[in-house]
PDB file of C-alpha atoms in Angstrom:
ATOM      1  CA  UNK A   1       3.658 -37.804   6.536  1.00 42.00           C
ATOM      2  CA  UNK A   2       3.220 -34.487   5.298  1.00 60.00           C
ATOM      3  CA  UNK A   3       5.791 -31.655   7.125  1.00 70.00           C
ATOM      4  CA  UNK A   4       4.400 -28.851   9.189  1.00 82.00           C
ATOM      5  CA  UNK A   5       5.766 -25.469   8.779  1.00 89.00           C
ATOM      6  CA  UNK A   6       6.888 -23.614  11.235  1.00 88.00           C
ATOM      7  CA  UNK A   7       5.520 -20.231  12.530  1.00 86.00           C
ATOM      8  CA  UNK A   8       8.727 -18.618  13.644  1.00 85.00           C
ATOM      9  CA  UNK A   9      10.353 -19.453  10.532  1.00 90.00           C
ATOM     10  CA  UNK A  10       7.161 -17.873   8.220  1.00 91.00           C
ATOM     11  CA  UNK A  11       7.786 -14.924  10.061  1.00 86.00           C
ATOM     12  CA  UNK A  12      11.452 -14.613   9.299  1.00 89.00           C
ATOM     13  CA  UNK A  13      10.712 -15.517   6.249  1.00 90.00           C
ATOM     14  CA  UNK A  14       7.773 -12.507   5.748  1.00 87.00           C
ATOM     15  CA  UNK A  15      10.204 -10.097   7.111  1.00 82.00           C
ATOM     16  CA  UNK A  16      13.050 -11.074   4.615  1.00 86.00           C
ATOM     17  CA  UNK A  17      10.636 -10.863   1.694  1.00 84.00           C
ATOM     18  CA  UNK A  18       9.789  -7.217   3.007  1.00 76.00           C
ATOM     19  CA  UNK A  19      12.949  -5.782   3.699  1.00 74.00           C
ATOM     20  CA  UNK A  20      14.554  -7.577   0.654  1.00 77.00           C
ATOM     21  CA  UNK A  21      17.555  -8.414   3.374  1.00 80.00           C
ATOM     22  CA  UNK A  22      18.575 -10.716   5.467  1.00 86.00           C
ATOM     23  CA  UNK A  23      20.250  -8.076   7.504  1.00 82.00           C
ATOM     24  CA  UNK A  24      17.192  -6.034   7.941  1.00 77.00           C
ATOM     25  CA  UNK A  25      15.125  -8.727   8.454  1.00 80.00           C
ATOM     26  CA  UNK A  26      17.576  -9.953  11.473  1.00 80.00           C
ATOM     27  CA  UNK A  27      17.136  -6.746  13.181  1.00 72.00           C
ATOM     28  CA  UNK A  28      13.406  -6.865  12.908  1.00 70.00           C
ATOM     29  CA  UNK A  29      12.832 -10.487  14.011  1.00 73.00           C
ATOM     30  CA  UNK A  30      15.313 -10.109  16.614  1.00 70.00           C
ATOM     31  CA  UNK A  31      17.893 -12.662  15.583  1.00 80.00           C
ATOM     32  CA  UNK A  32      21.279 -12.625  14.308  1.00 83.00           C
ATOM     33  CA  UNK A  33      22.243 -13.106  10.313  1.00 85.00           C
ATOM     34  CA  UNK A  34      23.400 -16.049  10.718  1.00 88.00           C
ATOM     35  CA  UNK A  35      19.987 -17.984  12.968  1.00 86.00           C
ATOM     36  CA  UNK A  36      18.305 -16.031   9.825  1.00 89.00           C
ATOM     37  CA  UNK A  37      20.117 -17.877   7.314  1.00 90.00           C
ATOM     38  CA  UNK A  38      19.940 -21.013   9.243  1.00 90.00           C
ATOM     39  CA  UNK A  39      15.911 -20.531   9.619  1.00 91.00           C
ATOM     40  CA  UNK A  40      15.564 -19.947   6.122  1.00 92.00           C
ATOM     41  CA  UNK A  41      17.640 -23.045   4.526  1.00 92.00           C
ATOM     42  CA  UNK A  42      15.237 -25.120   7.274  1.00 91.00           C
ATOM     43  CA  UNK A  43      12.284 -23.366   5.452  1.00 93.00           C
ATOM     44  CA  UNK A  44      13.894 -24.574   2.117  1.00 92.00           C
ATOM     45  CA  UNK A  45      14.316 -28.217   3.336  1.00 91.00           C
ATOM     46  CA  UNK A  46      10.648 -28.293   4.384  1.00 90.00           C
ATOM     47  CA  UNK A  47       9.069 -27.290   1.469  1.00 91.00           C
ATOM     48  CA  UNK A  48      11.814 -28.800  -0.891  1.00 90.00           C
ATOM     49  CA  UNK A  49      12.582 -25.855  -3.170  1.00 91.00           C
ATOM     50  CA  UNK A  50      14.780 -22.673  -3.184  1.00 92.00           C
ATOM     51  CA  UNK A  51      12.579 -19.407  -1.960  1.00 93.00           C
ATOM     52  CA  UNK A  52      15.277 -16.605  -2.421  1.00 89.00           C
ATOM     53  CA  UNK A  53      17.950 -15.896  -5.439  1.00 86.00           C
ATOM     54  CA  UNK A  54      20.427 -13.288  -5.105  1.00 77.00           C
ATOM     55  CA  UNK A  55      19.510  -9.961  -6.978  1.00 70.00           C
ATOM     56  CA  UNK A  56      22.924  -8.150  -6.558  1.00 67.00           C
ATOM     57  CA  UNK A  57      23.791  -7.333  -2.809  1.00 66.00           C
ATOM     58  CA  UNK A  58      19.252  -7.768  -2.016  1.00 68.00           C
ATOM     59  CA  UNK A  59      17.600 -11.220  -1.836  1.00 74.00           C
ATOM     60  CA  UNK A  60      14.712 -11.661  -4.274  1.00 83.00           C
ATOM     61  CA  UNK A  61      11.884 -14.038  -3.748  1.00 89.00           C
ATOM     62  CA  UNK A  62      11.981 -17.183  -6.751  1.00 91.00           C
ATOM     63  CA  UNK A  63       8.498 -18.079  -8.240  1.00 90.00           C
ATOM     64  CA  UNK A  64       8.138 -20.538  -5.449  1.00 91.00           C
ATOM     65  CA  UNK A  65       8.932 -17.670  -2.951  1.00 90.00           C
ATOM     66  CA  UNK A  66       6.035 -15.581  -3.862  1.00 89.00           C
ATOM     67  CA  UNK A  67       3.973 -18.535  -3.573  1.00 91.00           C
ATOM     68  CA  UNK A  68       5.128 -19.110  -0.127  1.00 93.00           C
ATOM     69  CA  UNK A  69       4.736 -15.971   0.817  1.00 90.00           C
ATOM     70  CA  UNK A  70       1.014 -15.822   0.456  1.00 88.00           C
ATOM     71  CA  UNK A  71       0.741 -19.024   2.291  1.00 90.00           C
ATOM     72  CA  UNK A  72       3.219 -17.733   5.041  1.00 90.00           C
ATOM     73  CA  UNK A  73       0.851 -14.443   5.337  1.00 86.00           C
ATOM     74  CA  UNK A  74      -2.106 -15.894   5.834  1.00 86.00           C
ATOM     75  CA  UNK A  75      -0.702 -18.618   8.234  1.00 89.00           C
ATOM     76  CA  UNK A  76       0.648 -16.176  10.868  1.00 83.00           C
ATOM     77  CA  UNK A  77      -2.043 -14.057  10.044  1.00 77.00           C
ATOM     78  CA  UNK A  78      -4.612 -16.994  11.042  1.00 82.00           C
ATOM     79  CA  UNK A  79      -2.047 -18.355  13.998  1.00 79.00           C
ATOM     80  CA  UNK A  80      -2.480 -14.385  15.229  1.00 71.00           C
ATOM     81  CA  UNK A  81      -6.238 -14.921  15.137  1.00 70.00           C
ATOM     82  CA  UNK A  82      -6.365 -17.938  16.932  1.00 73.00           C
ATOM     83  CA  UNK A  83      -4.617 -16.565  19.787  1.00 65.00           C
ATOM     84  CA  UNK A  84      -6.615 -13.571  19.895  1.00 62.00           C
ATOM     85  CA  UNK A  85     -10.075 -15.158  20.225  1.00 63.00           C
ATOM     86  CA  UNK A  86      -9.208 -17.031  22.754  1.00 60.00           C
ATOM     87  CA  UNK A  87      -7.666 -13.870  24.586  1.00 57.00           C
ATOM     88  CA  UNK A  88      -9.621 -12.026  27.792  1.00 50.00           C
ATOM     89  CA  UNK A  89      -7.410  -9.261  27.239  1.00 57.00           C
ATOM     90  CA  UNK A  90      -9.040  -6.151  25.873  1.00 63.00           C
ATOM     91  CA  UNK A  91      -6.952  -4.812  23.646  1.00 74.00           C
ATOM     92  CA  UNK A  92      -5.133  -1.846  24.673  1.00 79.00           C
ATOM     93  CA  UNK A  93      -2.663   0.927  23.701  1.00 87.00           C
ATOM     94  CA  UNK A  94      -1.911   2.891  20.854  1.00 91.00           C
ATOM     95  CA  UNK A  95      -1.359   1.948  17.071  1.00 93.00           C
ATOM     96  CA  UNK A  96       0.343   4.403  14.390  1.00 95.00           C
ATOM     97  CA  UNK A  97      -1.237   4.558  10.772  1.00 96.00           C
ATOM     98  CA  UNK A  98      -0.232   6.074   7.956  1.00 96.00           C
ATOM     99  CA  UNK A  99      -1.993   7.006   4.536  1.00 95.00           C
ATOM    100  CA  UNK A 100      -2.104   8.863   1.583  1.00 92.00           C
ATOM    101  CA  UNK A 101      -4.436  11.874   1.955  1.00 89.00           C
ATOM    102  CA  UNK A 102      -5.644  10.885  -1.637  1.00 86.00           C
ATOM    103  CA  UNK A 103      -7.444   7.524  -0.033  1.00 89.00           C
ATOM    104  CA  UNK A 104      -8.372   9.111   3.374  1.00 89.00           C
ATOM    105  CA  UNK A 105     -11.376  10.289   3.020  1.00 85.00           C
ATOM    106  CA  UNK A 106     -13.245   7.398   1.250  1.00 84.00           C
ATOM    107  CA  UNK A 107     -11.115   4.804   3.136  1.00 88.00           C
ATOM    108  CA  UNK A 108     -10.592   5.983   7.026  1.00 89.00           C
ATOM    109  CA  UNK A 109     -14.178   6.713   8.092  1.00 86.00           C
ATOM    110  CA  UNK A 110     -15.300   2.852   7.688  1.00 82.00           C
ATOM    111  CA  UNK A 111     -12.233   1.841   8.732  1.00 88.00           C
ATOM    112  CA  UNK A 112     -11.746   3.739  12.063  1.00 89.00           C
ATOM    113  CA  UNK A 113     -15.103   3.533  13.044  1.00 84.00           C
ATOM    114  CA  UNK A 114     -15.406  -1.047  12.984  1.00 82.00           C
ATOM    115  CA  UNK A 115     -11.861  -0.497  14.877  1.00 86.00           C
ATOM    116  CA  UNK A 116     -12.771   1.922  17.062  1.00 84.00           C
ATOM    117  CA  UNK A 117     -15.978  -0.013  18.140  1.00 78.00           C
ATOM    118  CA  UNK A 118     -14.262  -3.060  18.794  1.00 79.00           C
ATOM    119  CA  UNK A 119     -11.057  -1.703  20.884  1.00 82.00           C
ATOM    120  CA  UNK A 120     -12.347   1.417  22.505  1.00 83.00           C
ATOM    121  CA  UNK A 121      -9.810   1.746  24.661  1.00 86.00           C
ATOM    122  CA  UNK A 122      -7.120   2.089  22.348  1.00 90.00           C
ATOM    123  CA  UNK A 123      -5.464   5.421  20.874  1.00 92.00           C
ATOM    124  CA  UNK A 124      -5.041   5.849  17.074  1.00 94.00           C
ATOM    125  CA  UNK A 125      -2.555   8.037  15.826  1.00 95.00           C
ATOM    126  CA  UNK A 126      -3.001   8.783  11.892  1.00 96.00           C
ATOM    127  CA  UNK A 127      -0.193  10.451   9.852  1.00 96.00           C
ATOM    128  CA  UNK A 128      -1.328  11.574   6.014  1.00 93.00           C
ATOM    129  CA  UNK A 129       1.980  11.880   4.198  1.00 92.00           C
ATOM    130  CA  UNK A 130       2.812  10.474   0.174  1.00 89.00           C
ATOM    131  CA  UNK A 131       3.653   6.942  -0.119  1.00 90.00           C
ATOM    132  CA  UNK A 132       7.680   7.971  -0.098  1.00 89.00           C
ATOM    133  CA  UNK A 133       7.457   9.616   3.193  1.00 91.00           C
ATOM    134  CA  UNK A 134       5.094   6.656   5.059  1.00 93.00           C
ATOM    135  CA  UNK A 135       7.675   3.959   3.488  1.00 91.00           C
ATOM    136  CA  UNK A 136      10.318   5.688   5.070  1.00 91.00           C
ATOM    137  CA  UNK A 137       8.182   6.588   8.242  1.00 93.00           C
ATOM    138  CA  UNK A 138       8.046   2.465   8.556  1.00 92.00           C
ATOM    139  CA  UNK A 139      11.748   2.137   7.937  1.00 88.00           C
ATOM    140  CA  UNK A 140      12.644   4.365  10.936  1.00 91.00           C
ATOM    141  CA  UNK A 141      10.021   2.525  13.365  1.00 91.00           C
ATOM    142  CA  UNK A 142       7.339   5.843  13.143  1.00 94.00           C
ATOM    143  CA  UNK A 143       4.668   4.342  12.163  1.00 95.00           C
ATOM    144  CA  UNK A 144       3.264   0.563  12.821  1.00 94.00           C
ATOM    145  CA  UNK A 145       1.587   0.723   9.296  1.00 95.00           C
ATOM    146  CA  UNK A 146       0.943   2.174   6.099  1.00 95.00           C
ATOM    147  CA  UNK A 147      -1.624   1.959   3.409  1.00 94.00           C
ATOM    148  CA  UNK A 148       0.572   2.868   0.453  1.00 92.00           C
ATOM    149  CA  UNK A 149       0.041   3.096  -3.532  1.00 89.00           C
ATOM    150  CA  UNK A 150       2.016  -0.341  -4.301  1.00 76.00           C
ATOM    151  CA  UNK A 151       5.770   0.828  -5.914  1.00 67.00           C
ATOM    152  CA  UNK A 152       7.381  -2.625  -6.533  1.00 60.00           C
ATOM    153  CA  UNK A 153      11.023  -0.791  -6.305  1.00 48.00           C
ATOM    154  CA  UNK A 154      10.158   0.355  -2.921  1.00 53.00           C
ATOM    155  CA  UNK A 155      10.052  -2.632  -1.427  1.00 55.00           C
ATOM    156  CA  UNK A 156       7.689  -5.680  -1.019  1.00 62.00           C
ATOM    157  CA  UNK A 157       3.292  -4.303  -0.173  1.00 73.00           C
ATOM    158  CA  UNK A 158       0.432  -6.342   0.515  1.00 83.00           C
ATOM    159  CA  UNK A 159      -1.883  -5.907  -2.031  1.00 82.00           C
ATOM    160  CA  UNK A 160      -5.145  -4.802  -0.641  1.00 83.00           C
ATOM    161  CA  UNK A 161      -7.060  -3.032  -3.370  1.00 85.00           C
ATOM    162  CA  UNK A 162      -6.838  -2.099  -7.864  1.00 85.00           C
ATOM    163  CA  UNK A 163      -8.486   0.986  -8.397  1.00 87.00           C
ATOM    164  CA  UNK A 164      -8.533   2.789 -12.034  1.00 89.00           C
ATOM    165  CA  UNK A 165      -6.417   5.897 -12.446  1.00 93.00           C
ATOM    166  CA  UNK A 166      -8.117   8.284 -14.152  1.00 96.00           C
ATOM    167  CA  UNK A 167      -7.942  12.003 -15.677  1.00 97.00           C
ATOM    168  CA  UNK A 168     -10.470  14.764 -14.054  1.00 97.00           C
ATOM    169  CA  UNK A 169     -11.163  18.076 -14.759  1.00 97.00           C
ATOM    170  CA  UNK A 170     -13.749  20.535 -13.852  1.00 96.00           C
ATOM    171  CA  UNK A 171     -17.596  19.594 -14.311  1.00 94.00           C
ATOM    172  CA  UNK A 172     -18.564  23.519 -14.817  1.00 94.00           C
ATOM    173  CA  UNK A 173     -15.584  24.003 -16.447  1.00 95.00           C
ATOM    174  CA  UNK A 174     -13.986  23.511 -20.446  1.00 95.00           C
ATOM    175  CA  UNK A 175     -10.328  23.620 -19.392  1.00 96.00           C
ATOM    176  CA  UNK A 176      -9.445  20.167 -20.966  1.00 96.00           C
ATOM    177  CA  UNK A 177      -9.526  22.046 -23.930  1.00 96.00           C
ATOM    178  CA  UNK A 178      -6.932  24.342 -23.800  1.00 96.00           C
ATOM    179  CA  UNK A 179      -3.490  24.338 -25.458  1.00 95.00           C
ATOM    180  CA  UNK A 180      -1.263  23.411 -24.060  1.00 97.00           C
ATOM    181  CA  UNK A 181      -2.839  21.763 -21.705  1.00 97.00           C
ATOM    182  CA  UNK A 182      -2.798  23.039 -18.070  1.00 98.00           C
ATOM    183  CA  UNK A 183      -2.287  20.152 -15.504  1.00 98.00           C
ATOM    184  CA  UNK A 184      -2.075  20.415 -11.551  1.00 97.00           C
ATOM    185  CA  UNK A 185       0.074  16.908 -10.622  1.00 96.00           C
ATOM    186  CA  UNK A 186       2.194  15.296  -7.628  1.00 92.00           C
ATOM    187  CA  UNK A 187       6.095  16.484  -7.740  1.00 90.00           C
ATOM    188  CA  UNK A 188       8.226  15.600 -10.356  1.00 91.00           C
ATOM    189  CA  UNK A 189       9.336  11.990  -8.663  1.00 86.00           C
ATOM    190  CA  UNK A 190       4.933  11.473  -8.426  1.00 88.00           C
ATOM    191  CA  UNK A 191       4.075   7.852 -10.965  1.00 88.00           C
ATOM    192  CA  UNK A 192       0.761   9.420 -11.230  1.00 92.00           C
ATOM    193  CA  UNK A 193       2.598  12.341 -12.550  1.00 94.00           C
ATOM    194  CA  UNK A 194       4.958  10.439 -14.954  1.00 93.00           C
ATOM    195  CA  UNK A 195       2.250   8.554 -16.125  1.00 94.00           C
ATOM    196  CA  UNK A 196       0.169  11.205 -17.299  1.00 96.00           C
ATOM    197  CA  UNK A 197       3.030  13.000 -18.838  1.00 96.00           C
ATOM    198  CA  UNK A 198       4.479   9.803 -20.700  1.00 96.00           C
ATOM    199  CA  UNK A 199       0.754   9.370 -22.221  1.00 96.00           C
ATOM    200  CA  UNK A 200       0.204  12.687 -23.492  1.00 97.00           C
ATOM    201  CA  UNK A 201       3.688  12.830 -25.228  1.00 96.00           C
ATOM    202  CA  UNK A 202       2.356   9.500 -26.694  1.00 95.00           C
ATOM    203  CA  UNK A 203      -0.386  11.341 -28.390  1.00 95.00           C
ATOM    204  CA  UNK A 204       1.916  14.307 -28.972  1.00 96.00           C
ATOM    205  CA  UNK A 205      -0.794  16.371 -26.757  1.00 96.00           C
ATOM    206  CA  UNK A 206       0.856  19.335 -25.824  1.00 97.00           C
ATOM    207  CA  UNK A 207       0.901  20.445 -22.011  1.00 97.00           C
ATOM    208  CA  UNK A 208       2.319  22.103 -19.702  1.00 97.00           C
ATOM    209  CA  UNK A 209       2.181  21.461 -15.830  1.00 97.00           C
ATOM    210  CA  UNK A 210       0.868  25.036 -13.925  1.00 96.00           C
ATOM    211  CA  UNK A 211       0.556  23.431 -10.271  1.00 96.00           C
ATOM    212  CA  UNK A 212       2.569  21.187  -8.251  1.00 95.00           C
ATOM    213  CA  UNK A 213       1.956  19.697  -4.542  1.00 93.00           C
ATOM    214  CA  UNK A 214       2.380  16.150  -2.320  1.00 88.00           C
ATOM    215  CA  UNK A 215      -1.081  17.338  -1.605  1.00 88.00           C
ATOM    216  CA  UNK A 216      -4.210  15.819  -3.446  1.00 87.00           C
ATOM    217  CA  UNK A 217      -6.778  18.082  -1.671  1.00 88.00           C
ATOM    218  CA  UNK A 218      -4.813  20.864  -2.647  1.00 92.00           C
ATOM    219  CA  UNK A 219      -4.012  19.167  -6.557  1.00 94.00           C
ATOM    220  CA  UNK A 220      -8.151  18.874  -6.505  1.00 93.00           C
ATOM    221  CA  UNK A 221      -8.818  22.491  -5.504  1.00 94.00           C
ATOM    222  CA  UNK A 222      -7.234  23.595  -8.496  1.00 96.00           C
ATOM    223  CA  UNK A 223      -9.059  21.115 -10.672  1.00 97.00           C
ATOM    224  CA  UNK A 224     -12.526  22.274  -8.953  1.00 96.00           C
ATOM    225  CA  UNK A 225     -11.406  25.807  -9.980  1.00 96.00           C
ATOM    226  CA  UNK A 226     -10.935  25.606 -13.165  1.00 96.00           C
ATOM    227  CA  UNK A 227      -7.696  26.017 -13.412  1.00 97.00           C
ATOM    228  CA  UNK A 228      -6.333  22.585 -14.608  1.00 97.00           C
ATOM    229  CA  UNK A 229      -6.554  18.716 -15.415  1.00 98.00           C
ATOM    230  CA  UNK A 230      -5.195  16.329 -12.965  1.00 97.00           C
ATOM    231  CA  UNK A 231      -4.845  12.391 -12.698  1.00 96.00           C
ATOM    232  CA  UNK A 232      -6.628  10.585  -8.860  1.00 94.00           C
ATOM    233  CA  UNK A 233      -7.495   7.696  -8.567  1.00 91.00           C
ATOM    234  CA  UNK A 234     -11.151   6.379  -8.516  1.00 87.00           C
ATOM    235  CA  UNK A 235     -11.448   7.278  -4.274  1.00 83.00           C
ATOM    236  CA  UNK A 236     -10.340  10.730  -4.621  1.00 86.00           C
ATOM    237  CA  UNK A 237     -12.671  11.911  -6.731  1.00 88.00           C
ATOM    238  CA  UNK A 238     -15.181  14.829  -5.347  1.00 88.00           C
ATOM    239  CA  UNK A 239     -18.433  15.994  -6.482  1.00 90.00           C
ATOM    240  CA  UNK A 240     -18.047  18.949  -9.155  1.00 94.00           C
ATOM    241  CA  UNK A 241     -14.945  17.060 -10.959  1.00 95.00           C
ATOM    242  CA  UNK A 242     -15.805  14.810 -14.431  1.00 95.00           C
ATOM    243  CA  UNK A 243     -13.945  12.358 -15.057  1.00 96.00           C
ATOM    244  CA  UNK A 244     -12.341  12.353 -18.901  1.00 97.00           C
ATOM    245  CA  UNK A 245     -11.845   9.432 -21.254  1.00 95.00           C
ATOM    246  CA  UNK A 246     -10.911   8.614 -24.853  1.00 95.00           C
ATOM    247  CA  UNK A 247     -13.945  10.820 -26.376  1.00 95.00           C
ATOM    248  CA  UNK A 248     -12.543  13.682 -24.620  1.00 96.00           C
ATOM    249  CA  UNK A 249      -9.445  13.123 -26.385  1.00 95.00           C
ATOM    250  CA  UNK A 250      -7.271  11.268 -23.028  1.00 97.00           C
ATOM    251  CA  UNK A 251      -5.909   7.881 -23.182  1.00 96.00           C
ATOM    252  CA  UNK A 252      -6.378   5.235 -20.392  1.00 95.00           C
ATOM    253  CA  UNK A 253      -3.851   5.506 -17.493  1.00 95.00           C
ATOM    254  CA  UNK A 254      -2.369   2.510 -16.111  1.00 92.00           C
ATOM    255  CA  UNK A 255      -3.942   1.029 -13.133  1.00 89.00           C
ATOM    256  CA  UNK A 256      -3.592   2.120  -9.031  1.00 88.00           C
ATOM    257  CA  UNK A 257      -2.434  -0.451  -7.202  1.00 87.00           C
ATOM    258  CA  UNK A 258      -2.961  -0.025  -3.169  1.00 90.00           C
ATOM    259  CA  UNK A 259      -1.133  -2.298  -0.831  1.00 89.00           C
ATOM    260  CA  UNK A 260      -0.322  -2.528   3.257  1.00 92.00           C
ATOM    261  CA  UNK A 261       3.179  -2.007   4.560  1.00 91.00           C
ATOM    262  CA  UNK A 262       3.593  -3.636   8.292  1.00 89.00           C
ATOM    263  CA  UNK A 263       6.258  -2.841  10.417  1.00 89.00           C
ATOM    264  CA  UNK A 264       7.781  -6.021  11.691  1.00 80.00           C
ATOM    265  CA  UNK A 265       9.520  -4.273  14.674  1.00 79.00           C
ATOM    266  CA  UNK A 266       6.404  -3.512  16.007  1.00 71.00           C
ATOM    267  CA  UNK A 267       3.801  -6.552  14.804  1.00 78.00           C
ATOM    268  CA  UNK A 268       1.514  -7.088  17.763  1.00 83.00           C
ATOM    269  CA  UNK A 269      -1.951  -8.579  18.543  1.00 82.00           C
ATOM    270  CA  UNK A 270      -3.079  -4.421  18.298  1.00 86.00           C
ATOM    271  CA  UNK A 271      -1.419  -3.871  14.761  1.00 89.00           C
ATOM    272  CA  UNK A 272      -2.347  -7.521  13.333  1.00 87.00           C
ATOM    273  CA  UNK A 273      -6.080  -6.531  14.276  1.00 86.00           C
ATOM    274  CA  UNK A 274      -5.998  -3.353  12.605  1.00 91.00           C
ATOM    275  CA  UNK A 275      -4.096  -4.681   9.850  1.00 90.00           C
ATOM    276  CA  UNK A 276      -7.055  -7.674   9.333  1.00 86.00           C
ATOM    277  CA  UNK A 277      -9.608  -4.817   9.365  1.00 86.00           C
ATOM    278  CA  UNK A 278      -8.288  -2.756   6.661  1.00 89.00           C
ATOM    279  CA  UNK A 279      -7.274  -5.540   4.305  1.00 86.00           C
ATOM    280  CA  UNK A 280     -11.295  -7.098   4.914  1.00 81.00           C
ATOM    281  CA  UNK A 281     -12.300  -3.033   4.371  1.00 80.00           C
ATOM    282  CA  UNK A 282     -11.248  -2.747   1.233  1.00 79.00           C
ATOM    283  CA  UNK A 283     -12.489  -6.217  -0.056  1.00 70.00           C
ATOM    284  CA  UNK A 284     -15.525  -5.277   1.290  1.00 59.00           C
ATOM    285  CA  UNK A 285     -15.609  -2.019  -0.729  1.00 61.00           C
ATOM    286  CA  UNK A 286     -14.390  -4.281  -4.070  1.00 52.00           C
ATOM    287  CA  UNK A 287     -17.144  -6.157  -3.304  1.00 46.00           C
ATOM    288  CA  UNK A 288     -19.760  -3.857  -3.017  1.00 46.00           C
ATOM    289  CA  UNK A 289     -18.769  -1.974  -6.152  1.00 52.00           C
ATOM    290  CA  UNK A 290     -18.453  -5.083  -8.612  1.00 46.00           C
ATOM    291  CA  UNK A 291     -22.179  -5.802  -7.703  1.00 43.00           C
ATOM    292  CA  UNK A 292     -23.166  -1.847  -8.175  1.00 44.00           C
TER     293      UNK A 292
END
């Protein structure tokens, strides 16, 4: 008889595999260390293989880990579902969202407005910050949660989108040309940032960078001027910027990888209802583009 697997213990078991501790985890689930443990060697006995391996003082997921833990989402995810639809409640109250401003504006319009029609009554608080500044935002219980560009050293994302990363300059504009090359990029701890500077040393391209700023409306006014090259990603781009490839003399840039951060202190039938919309968003708008 095959063994059912238990919902409380998924959820542990999520929470562990996001905080990369037991100890965290414990605090968010509301349990203490040592029911966590317990749960988890339970988990282990019911599927019949090891899920974590010690990675210094952190726990890291084994191979069969990660391929629990896309079972494990979907199965609370579902179980949350269930017990909405059959809910008369209207959903009420207020969820917190954060996001990169470089994926707002192609992202939040579709996103609020489905969520918006279908829970009127509930209040939306959205907080555009970098990717460092939401993870930590979810760390000290300020947001509920985050659509993030996936870091795997900052701790275990959902990933929800790919989208290329690509170099932009100025459509009325020849300042791609220049040497060195002026560039307008995130702060110095940005990926996009050491990305782009790690492939023009490749190619011994010559550069130097003239603006810096958290702030991708700002890093794209500069582009739009004239007055540098920058790296977005494929939803940031804005009429009057072209986009430059290996003709132009640029290499490919690795890809952007966009994921959802939940905070487990706060998971309720509000947040797991936002959180379904956004992830079926985006696959809507991967969708739609692989059959443009």
């Amino acid at each position: 008889m095959a063994v059912l697997l238990d919902i409380d213990q998924l959820r542990t078991f999520i929470a562990i595999a996001e905080t990369g501790s037991f100890t965290r985890a414990a605090d968010i689930v509301f349990k203490t260390q040592s029911a966590v443990s317990m749960q988890m060697k339970r988990l282990e006995e019911r599927i019949g293989k090891p899920i974590f391996e010690r990675d210094g003082r952190a726990s890291r997921l084994t191979e069969d880990g990660d391929k629990l833990l896309d079972y494990a989402r979907r199965i609370v995810k579902l179980n949350m579902d269930a017990v909405c639809a059959f809910s008369q409640n209207e959903l009420t109250g207020r969820v917190r969202i954060g996001i990169p401003d470089d994926y707002a504006d192609r992202y939040l319009p579709e996103i609020m407005a489905r969520f918006s029609q279908a829970n009127p009554r509930v209040e939306v608080t959205i907080v555009c910050e970098p990717t460092p500044m939401l993870i930590e935002r979810i760390n000290t219980n300020d947001l509920d949660l985050a659509i993030i560009t996936h870091v795997e050293h900052k701790g275990a994302a959902e990933f929800v989108r790919h989208e290329r990363l690509l170099w932009v300059t100025s459509s009325r504009h020849q300042v791609h040309t220049e040497t060195p090359l002026p560039l307008a990029l995130g702060r110095p701890s940005c990926g996009w940032r050491q990305a782009a500077q790690e492939k023009l040393e490749t190619i011994n391209r010559s550069y130097r960078v003239l603006y810096s700023s958290w702030n991708s409306t700002a890093v794209g006014a500069m582009v739009l001027a004239g007055l540098a090259v920058s790296v977005l990603p494929e939803s940031a781009l804005k009429p009057g910027m072209r986009v430059l490839g290996p003709t132009d003399g640029f290499p490919p840039l690795p890809s952007c990888k966009i994921g959802l951060v939940r905070n487990w202190r706060e998971q309720t039938s509000l947040t797991d209802a936002l959180a379904s919309l956004i992830i079926q968003s985006l696959d809507n708008l991967a969708q739609n583009e692989a059959a443009e």
